[in-house]
Amino acid sequence: MAVDVTSLEIPEVKIIRPRKFGDHRGFFSEVYNKKAFAEAGIELDFIQDNHSYSAEVGTLRGLHYQGGEFAQDKLVRCVRGRILDVAVDIRKASPTFGKWVSAEISAAEWNQILVPVGFAHAILTLEPDTEIIYKVTGHYAPTHDFGIRWNDPDLAIDWGIDEDKVILSDKDRAQPFFKDVVHWF
């Protein structure tokens, strides 16, 4: 398996394109292969797969992260629809602390995004009936589950959507602002 790996403006966040082989029957793709990822410089121990479905355009999930021993690297792919994926650097000693990057991830483009430990993460659906599957390197731990307000003016994330069109959970609506966060990496 060959994978194409490209870094975003914050180089630790990467876009990954696995090869896809198609013919008149459909296609085949090895979307994750530990050896191939290691050969591309990505050596992570994924321990869980999650599957998320969002019915409506404008569904925003995030900005989330887990801290301490439960921190998670995430490998996100879209199996139906299209998302805007956003990663915010929350590593206090990083030269890009407080900066964000984004990328469109879609079933049509067959791309994935790697969001490493030390980043808050969010997705915004750009099409109805969108599904994502993502691998993580740590188990969910409610006591180590943290977040940042999605529309924090200090971060000034360009979501490409009017705020009144965003669909949020009560939890995400009440996340603290960046300046009030106490759990950094």
Short mmCIF file of N, CA, C and O in Angstrom, two decimals, residues 61-111:
data_model
loop_
_atom_site.label_atom_id
_atom_site.label_comp_id
_atom_site.label_asym_id
_atom_site.label_seq_id
_atom_site.Cartn_x
_atom_site.Cartn_y
_atom_site.Cartn_z
N ARG A 61 -19.31 19.55 15.47
CA ARG A 61 -18.91 18.73 16.62
C ARG A 61 -17.50 19.15 17.02
O ARG A 61 -16.55 18.89 16.31
N GLY A 62 -17.38 19.83 18.16
CA GLY A 62 -16.06 20.28 18.62
C GLY A 62 -16.11 21.70 19.15
O GLY A 62 -17.19 22.29 19.21
N LEU A 63 -15.03 22.18 19.50
CA LEU A 63 -13.63 21.74 19.45
C LEU A 63 -13.35 20.84 20.66
O LEU A 63 -13.45 21.31 21.80
N HIS A 64 -12.97 19.60 20.46
CA HIS A 64 -12.78 18.62 21.53
C HIS A 64 -11.34 18.15 21.61
O HIS A 64 -10.63 18.13 20.61
N TYR A 65 -10.96 17.71 22.81
CA TYR A 65 -9.69 17.01 23.01
C TYR A 65 -9.73 16.32 24.36
O TYR A 65 -10.54 16.66 25.22
N GLN A 66 -8.88 15.33 24.51
CA GLN A 66 -8.71 14.67 25.79
C GLN A 66 -7.31 14.95 26.29
O GLN A 66 -6.36 14.99 25.51
N GLY A 67 -7.19 15.13 27.60
CA GLY A 67 -5.91 15.48 28.18
C GLY A 67 -5.28 14.33 28.94
O GLY A 67 -5.85 13.26 29.08
N GLY A 68 -4.06 14.61 29.43
CA GLY A 68 -3.34 13.66 30.27
C GLY A 68 -3.06 12.35 29.58
O GLY A 68 -2.83 12.29 28.37
N GLU A 69 -3.11 11.29 30.35
CA GLU A 69 -2.81 9.95 29.83
C GLU A 69 -3.85 9.46 28.82
O GLU A 69 -3.64 8.46 28.15
N PHE A 70 -4.96 10.17 28.69
CA PHE A 70 -6.02 9.78 27.76
C PHE A 70 -6.02 10.59 26.47
O PHE A 70 -6.96 10.52 25.69
N ALA A 71 -4.96 11.36 26.24
CA ALA A 71 -4.86 12.15 25.01
C ALA A 71 -4.95 11.23 23.80
O ALA A 71 -4.52 10.08 23.85
N GLN A 72 -5.53 11.76 22.72
CA GLN A 72 -5.78 10.94 21.53
C GLN A 72 -5.24 11.57 20.26
O GLN A 72 -5.49 12.73 19.99
N ASP A 73 -4.53 10.77 19.47
CA ASP A 73 -4.30 11.09 18.07
C ASP A 73 -5.56 10.61 17.36
O ASP A 73 -6.17 9.61 17.76
N LYS A 74 -5.95 11.31 16.27
CA LYS A 74 -7.14 10.91 15.52
C LYS A 74 -6.80 10.83 14.03
O LYS A 74 -6.14 11.71 13.50
N LEU A 75 -7.29 9.78 13.39
CA LEU A 75 -7.20 9.63 11.95
C LEU A 75 -8.63 9.61 11.43
O LEU A 75 -9.36 8.64 11.66
N VAL A 76 -9.03 10.69 10.77
CA VAL A 76 -10.43 10.92 10.41
C VAL A 76 -10.62 10.76 8.90
O VAL A 76 -9.88 11.35 8.11
N ARG A 77 -11.64 9.99 8.52
CA ARG A 77 -12.01 9.91 7.11
C ARG A 77 -13.53 10.01 6.99
O ARG A 77 -14.27 9.65 7.90
N CYS A 78 -13.96 10.53 5.89
CA CYS A 78 -15.37 10.74 5.60
C CYS A 78 -15.81 9.64 4.64
O CYS A 78 -15.27 9.52 3.55
N VAL A 79 -16.79 8.83 5.06
CA VAL A 79 -17.24 7.73 4.21
C VAL A 79 -18.50 8.06 3.42
O VAL A 79 -18.87 7.36 2.49
N ARG A 80 -19.16 9.16 3.82
CA ARG A 80 -20.30 9.68 3.06
C ARG A 80 -20.40 11.17 3.33
O ARG A 80 -20.35 11.60 4.46
N GLY A 81 -20.49 11.95 2.27
CA GLY A 81 -20.62 13.39 2.41
C GLY A 81 -19.28 14.11 2.43
O GLY A 81 -18.28 13.64 1.88
N ARG A 82 -19.27 15.23 3.15
CA ARG A 82 -18.11 16.13 3.14
C ARG A 82 -18.10 16.94 4.42
O ARG A 82 -19.15 17.37 4.90
N ILE A 83 -16.90 17.15 4.97
CA ILE A 83 -16.75 17.93 6.20
C ILE A 83 -15.63 18.96 6.04
O ILE A 83 -14.73 18.80 5.22
N LEU A 84 -15.71 19.99 6.88
CA LEU A 84 -14.58 20.87 7.13
C LEU A 84 -14.00 20.37 8.44
O LEU A 84 -14.71 20.30 9.45
N ASP A 85 -12.75 19.99 8.43
CA ASP A 85 -12.08 19.49 9.62
C ASP A 85 -11.13 20.58 10.11
O ASP A 85 -10.36 21.14 9.33
N VAL A 86 -11.19 20.89 11.40
CA VAL A 86 -10.39 21.97 11.98
C VAL A 86 -9.58 21.42 13.15
O VAL A 86 -10.09 20.68 13.99
N ALA A 87 -8.29 21.80 13.20
CA ALA A 87 -7.40 21.44 14.30
C ALA A 87 -6.76 22.71 14.85
O ALA A 87 -6.21 23.51 14.08
N VAL A 88 -6.85 22.90 16.16
CA VAL A 88 -6.27 24.06 16.84
C VAL A 88 -5.11 23.59 17.71
O VAL A 88 -5.27 22.69 18.54
N ASP A 89 -3.94 24.19 17.53
CA ASP A 89 -2.75 23.82 18.30
C ASP A 89 -2.91 24.34 19.74
O ASP A 89 -3.00 25.55 19.97
N ILE A 90 -2.93 23.41 20.69
CA ILE A 90 -3.05 23.80 22.11
C ILE A 90 -1.83 23.32 22.91
O ILE A 90 -1.91 23.12 24.12
N ARG A 91 -0.70 23.21 22.22
CA ARG A 91 0.56 22.87 22.88
C ARG A 91 1.22 24.18 23.32
O ARG A 91 1.71 24.93 22.49
N LYS A 92 1.22 24.41 24.59
CA LYS A 92 1.65 25.70 25.17
C LYS A 92 3.03 26.15 24.66
O LYS A 92 3.24 27.33 24.42
N ALA A 93 3.98 25.25 24.49
CA ALA A 93 5.34 25.62 24.08
C ALA A 93 5.51 25.66 22.56
O ALA A 93 6.61 25.94 22.07
N SER A 94 4.47 25.41 21.82
CA SER A 94 4.57 25.36 20.36
C SER A 94 4.61 26.75 19.75
O SER A 94 3.91 27.66 20.19
N PRO A 95 5.39 26.95 18.69
CA PRO A 95 5.40 28.24 18.00
C PRO A 95 4.07 28.54 17.31
O PRO A 95 3.79 29.69 16.97
N THR A 96 3.23 27.52 17.13
CA THR A 96 1.92 27.73 16.51
C THR A 96 0.77 27.61 17.53
O THR A 96 -0.39 27.42 17.15
N PHE A 97 1.09 27.74 18.82
CA PHE A 97 0.07 27.69 19.88
C PHE A 97 -1.04 28.70 19.58
O PHE A 97 -0.78 29.87 19.29
N GLY A 98 -2.29 28.23 19.61
CA GLY A 98 -3.44 29.10 19.36
C GLY A 98 -3.76 29.29 17.89
O GLY A 98 -4.74 29.96 17.55
N LYS A 99 -2.98 28.71 17.01
CA LYS A 99 -3.25 28.79 15.56
C LYS A 99 -4.07 27.57 15.15
O LYS A 99 -4.06 26.54 15.80
N TRP A 100 -4.75 27.69 14.03
CA TRP A 100 -5.58 26.60 13.54
C TRP A 100 -5.32 26.35 12.06
O TRP A 100 -4.85 27.23 11.35
N VAL A 101 -5.63 25.13 11.65
CA VAL A 101 -5.61 24.74 10.25
C VAL A 101 -6.92 24.02 9.96
O VAL A 101 -7.56 23.48 10.86
N SER A 102 -7.29 24.03 8.68
CA SER A 102 -8.51 23.32 8.29
C SER A 102 -8.30 22.68 6.93
O SER A 102 -7.44 23.10 6.15
N ALA A 103 -9.12 21.68 6.66
CA ALA A 103 -9.10 21.01 5.37
C ALA A 103 -10.46 20.38 5.13
O ALA A 103 -11.14 19.96 6.07
N GLU A 104 -10.84 20.35 3.87
CA GLU A 104 -12.06 19.62 3.49
C GLU A 104 -11.70 18.15 3.35
O GLU A 104 -10.74 17.81 2.66
N ILE A 105 -12.48 17.32 4.00
CA ILE A 105 -12.32 15.87 3.92
C ILE A 105 -13.63 15.34 3.36
O ILE A 105 -14.71 15.70 3.83
N SER A 106 -13.53 14.49 2.34
CA SER A 106 -14.77 14.01 1.72
C SER A 106 -14.65 12.58 1.22
O SER A 106 -13.54 12.10 0.94
N ALA A 107 -15.79 11.96 1.08
CA ALA A 107 -15.83 10.62 0.50
C ALA A 107 -15.36 10.67 -0.95
O ALA A 107 -14.63 9.80 -1.40
N ALA A 108 -15.74 11.71 -1.66
CA ALA A 108 -15.37 11.84 -3.08
C ALA A 108 -13.86 12.00 -3.26
O ALA A 108 -13.27 11.43 -4.18
N GLU A 109 -13.21 12.76 -2.40
CA GLU A 109 -11.77 13.00 -2.51
C GLU A 109 -10.94 11.85 -1.95
O GLU A 109 -9.74 11.78 -2.19
N TRP A 110 -11.56 11.00 -1.14
CA TRP A 110 -10.89 9.83 -0.57
C TRP A 110 -9.65 10.22 0.24
O TRP A 110 -8.62 9.56 0.22
N ASN A 111 -9.78 11.33 0.96
CA ASN A 111 -8.67 11.79 1.78
C ASN A 111 -9.00 11.61 3.26
O ASN A 111 -10.15 11.42 3.64
#
